[in-house]
MMTF fields as JSON, N, C-alpha, C and O atoms, coordinates in Angstrom:
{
  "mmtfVersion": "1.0.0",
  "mmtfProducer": "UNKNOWN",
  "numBonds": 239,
  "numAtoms": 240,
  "numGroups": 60,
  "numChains": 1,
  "numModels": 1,
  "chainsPerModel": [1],
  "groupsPerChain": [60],
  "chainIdList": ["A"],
  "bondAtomList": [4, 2, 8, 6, 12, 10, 16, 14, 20, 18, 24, 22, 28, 26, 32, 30, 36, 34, 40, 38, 44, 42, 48, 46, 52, 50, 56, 54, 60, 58, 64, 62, 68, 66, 72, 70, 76, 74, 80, 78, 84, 82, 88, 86, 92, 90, 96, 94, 100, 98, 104, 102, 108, 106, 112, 110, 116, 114, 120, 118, 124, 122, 128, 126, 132, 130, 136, 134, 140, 138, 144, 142, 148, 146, 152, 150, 156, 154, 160, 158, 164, 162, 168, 166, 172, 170, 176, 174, 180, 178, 184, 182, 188, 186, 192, 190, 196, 194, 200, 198, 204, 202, 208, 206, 212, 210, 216, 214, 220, 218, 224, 222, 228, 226, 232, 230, 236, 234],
  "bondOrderList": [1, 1, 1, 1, 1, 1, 1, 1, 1, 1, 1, 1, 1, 1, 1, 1, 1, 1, 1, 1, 1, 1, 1, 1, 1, 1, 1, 1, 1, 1, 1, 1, 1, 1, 1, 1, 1, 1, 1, 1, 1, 1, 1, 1, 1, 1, 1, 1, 1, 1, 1, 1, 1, 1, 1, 1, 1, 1, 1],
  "groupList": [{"groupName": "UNK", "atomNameList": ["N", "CA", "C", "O"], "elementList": ["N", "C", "C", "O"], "formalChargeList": [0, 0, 0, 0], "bondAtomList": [1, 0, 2, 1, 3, 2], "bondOrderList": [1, 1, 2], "singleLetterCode": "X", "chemCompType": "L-PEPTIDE LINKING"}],
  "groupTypeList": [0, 0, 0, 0, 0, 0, 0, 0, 0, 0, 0, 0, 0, 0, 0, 0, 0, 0, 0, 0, 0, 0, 0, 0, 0, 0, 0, 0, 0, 0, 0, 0, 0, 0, 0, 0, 0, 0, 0, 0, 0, 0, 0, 0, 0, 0, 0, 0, 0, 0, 0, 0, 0, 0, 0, 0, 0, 0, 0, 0],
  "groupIdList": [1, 2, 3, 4, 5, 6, 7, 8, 9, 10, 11, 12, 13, 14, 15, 16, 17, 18, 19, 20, 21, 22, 23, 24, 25, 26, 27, 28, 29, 30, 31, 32, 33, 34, 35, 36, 37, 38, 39, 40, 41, 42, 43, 44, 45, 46, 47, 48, 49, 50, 51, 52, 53, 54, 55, 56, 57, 58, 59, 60],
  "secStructList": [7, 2, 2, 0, 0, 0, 0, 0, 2, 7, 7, 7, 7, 7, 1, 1, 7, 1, 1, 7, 2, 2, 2, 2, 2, 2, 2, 2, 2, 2, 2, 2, 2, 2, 2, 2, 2, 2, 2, 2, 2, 2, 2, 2, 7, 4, 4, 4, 1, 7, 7, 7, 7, 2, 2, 2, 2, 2, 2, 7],
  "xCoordList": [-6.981, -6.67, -6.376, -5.493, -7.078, -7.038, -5.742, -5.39, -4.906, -3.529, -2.93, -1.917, -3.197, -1.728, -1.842, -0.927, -3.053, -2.937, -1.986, -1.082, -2.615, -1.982, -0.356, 0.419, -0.01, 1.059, 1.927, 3.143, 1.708, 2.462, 3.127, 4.271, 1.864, 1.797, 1.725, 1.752, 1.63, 1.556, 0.275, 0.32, -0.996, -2.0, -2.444, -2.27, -3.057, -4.362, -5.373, -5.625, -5.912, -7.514, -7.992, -7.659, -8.983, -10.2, -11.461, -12.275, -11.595, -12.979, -13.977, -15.167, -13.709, -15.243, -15.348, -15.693, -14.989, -15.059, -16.717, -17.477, -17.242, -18.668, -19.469, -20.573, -18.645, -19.739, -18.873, -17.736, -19.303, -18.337, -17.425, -17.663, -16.828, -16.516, -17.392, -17.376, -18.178, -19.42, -20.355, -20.488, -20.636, -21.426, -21.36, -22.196, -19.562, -18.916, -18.537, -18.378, -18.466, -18.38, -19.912, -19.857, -20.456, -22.247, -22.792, -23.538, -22.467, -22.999, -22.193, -22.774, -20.457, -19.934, -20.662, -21.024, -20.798, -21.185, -22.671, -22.914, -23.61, -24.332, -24.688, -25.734, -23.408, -23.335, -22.732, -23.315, -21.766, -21.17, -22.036, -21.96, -22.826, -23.853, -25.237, -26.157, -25.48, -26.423, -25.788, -26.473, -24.657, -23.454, -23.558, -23.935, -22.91, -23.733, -24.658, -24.569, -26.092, -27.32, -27.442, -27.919, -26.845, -27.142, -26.138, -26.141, -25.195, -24.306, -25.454, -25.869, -25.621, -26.394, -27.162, -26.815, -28.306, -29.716, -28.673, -28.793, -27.987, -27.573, -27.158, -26.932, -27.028, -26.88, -27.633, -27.482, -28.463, -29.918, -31.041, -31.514, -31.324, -32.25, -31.924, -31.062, -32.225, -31.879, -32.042, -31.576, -32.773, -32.998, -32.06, -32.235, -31.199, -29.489, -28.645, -27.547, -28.576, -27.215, -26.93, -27.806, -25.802, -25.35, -25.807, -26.316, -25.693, -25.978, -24.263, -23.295, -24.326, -23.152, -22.607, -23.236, -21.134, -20.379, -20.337, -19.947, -20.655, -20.48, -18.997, -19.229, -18.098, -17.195, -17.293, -17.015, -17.833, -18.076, -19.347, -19.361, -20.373, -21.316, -20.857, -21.251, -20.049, -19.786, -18.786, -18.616, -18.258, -17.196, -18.026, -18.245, -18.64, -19.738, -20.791, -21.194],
  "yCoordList": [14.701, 15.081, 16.569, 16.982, 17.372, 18.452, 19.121, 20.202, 18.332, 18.864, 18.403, 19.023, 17.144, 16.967, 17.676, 18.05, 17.803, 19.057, 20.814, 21.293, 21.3, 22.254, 22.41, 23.237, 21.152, 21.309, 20.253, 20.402, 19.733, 18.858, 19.24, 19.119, 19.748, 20.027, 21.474, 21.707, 22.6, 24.018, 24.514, 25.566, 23.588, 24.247, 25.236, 25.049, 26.374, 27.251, 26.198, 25.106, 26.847, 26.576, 27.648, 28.826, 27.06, 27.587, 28.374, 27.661, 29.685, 29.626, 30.042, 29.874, 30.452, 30.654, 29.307, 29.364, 28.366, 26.758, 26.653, 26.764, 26.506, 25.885, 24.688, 24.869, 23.587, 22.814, 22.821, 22.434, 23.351, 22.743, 21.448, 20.354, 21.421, 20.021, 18.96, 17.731, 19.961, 19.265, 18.453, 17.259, 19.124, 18.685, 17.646, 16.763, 17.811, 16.942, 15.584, 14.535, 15.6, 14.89, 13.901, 12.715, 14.255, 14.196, 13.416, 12.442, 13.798, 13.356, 12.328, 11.453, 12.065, 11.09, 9.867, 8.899, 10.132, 9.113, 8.151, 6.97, 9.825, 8.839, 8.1, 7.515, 8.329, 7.912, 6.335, 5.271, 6.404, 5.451, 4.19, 2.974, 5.039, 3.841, 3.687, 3.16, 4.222, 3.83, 2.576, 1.775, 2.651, 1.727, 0.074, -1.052, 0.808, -0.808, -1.285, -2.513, -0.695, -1.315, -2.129, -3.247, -1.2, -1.969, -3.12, -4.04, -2.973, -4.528, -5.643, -6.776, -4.888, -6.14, -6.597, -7.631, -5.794, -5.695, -6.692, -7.728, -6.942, -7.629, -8.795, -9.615, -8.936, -10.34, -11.174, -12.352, -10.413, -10.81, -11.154, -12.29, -10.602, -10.9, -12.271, -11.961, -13.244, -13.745, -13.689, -14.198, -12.949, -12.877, -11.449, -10.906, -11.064, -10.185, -10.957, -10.4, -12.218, -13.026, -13.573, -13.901, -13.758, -14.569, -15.64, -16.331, -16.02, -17.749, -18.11, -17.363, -19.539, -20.052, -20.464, -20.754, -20.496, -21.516, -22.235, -23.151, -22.579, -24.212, -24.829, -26.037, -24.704, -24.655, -25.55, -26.726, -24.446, -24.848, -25.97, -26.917, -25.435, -26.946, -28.23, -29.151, -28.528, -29.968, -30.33, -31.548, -29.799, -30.008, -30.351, -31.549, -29.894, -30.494, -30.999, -31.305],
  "zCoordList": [16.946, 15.59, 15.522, 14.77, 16.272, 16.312, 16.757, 16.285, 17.85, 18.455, 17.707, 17.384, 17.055, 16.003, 14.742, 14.008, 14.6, 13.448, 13.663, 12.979, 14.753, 15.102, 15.454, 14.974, 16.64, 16.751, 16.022, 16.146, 15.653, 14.78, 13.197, 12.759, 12.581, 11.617, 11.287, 10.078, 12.152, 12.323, 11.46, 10.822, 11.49, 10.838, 11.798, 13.002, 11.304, 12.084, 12.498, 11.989, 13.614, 13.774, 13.137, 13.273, 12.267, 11.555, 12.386, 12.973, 12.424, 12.987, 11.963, 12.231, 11.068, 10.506, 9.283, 8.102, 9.95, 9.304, 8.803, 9.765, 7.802, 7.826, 9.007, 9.52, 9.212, 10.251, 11.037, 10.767, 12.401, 13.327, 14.128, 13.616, 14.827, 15.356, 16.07, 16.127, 16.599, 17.356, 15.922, 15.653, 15.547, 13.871, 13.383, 13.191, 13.009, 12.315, 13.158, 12.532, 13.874, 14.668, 15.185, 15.512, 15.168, 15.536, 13.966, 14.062, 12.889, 11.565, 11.205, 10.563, 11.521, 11.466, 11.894, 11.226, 13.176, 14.257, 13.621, 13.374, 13.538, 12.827, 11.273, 10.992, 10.307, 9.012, 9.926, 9.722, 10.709, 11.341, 11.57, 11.4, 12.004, 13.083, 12.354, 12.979, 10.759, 10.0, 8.925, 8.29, 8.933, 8.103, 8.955, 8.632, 10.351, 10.96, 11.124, 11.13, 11.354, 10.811, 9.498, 9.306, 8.612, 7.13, 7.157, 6.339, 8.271, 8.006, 8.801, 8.558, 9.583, 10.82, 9.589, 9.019, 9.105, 8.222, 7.292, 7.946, 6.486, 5.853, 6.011, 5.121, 7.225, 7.915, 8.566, 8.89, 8.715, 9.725, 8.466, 8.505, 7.784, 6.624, 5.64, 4.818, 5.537, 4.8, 2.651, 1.632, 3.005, 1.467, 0.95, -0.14, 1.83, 1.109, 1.36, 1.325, 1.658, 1.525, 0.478, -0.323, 0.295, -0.756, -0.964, -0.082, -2.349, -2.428, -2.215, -2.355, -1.827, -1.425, -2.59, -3.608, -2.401, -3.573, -3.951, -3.227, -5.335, -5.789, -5.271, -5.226, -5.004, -4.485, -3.17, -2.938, -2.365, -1.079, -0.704, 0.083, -1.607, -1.529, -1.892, -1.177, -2.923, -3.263, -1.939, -1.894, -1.128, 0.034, 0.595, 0.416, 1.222, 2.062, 2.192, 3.315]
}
């Protein structure tokens, strides 16, 4: 992202940026990977699932 920013697009690199790349990169990851827990946690628990469709129950 960073080379196509620069050379692609002729931005500067930033240095006195507030969080760095390492950071930002590091806090992504783990907003990332607290997002898939709460999917797993949502799938694994049964009492956050949906109730099923009337729809789909009379089909089957």
């Amino acid at each position: 992202m960073i080379t196509y920013l620069m050379q692609q697009l002729h931005l500067p690199l930033v240095h006195d940026s507030f969080a760095g790349r390492l950071w930002t990169i590091a806090a992504a990851g783990v907003f990332s990977q607290l997002g898939m827990l709460g999917l797993v946690g949502s799938a694994l628990v049964p009492a956050l699932c949906p109730a099923p469709c009337c729809a789909a129950a009379a089909a089957s």
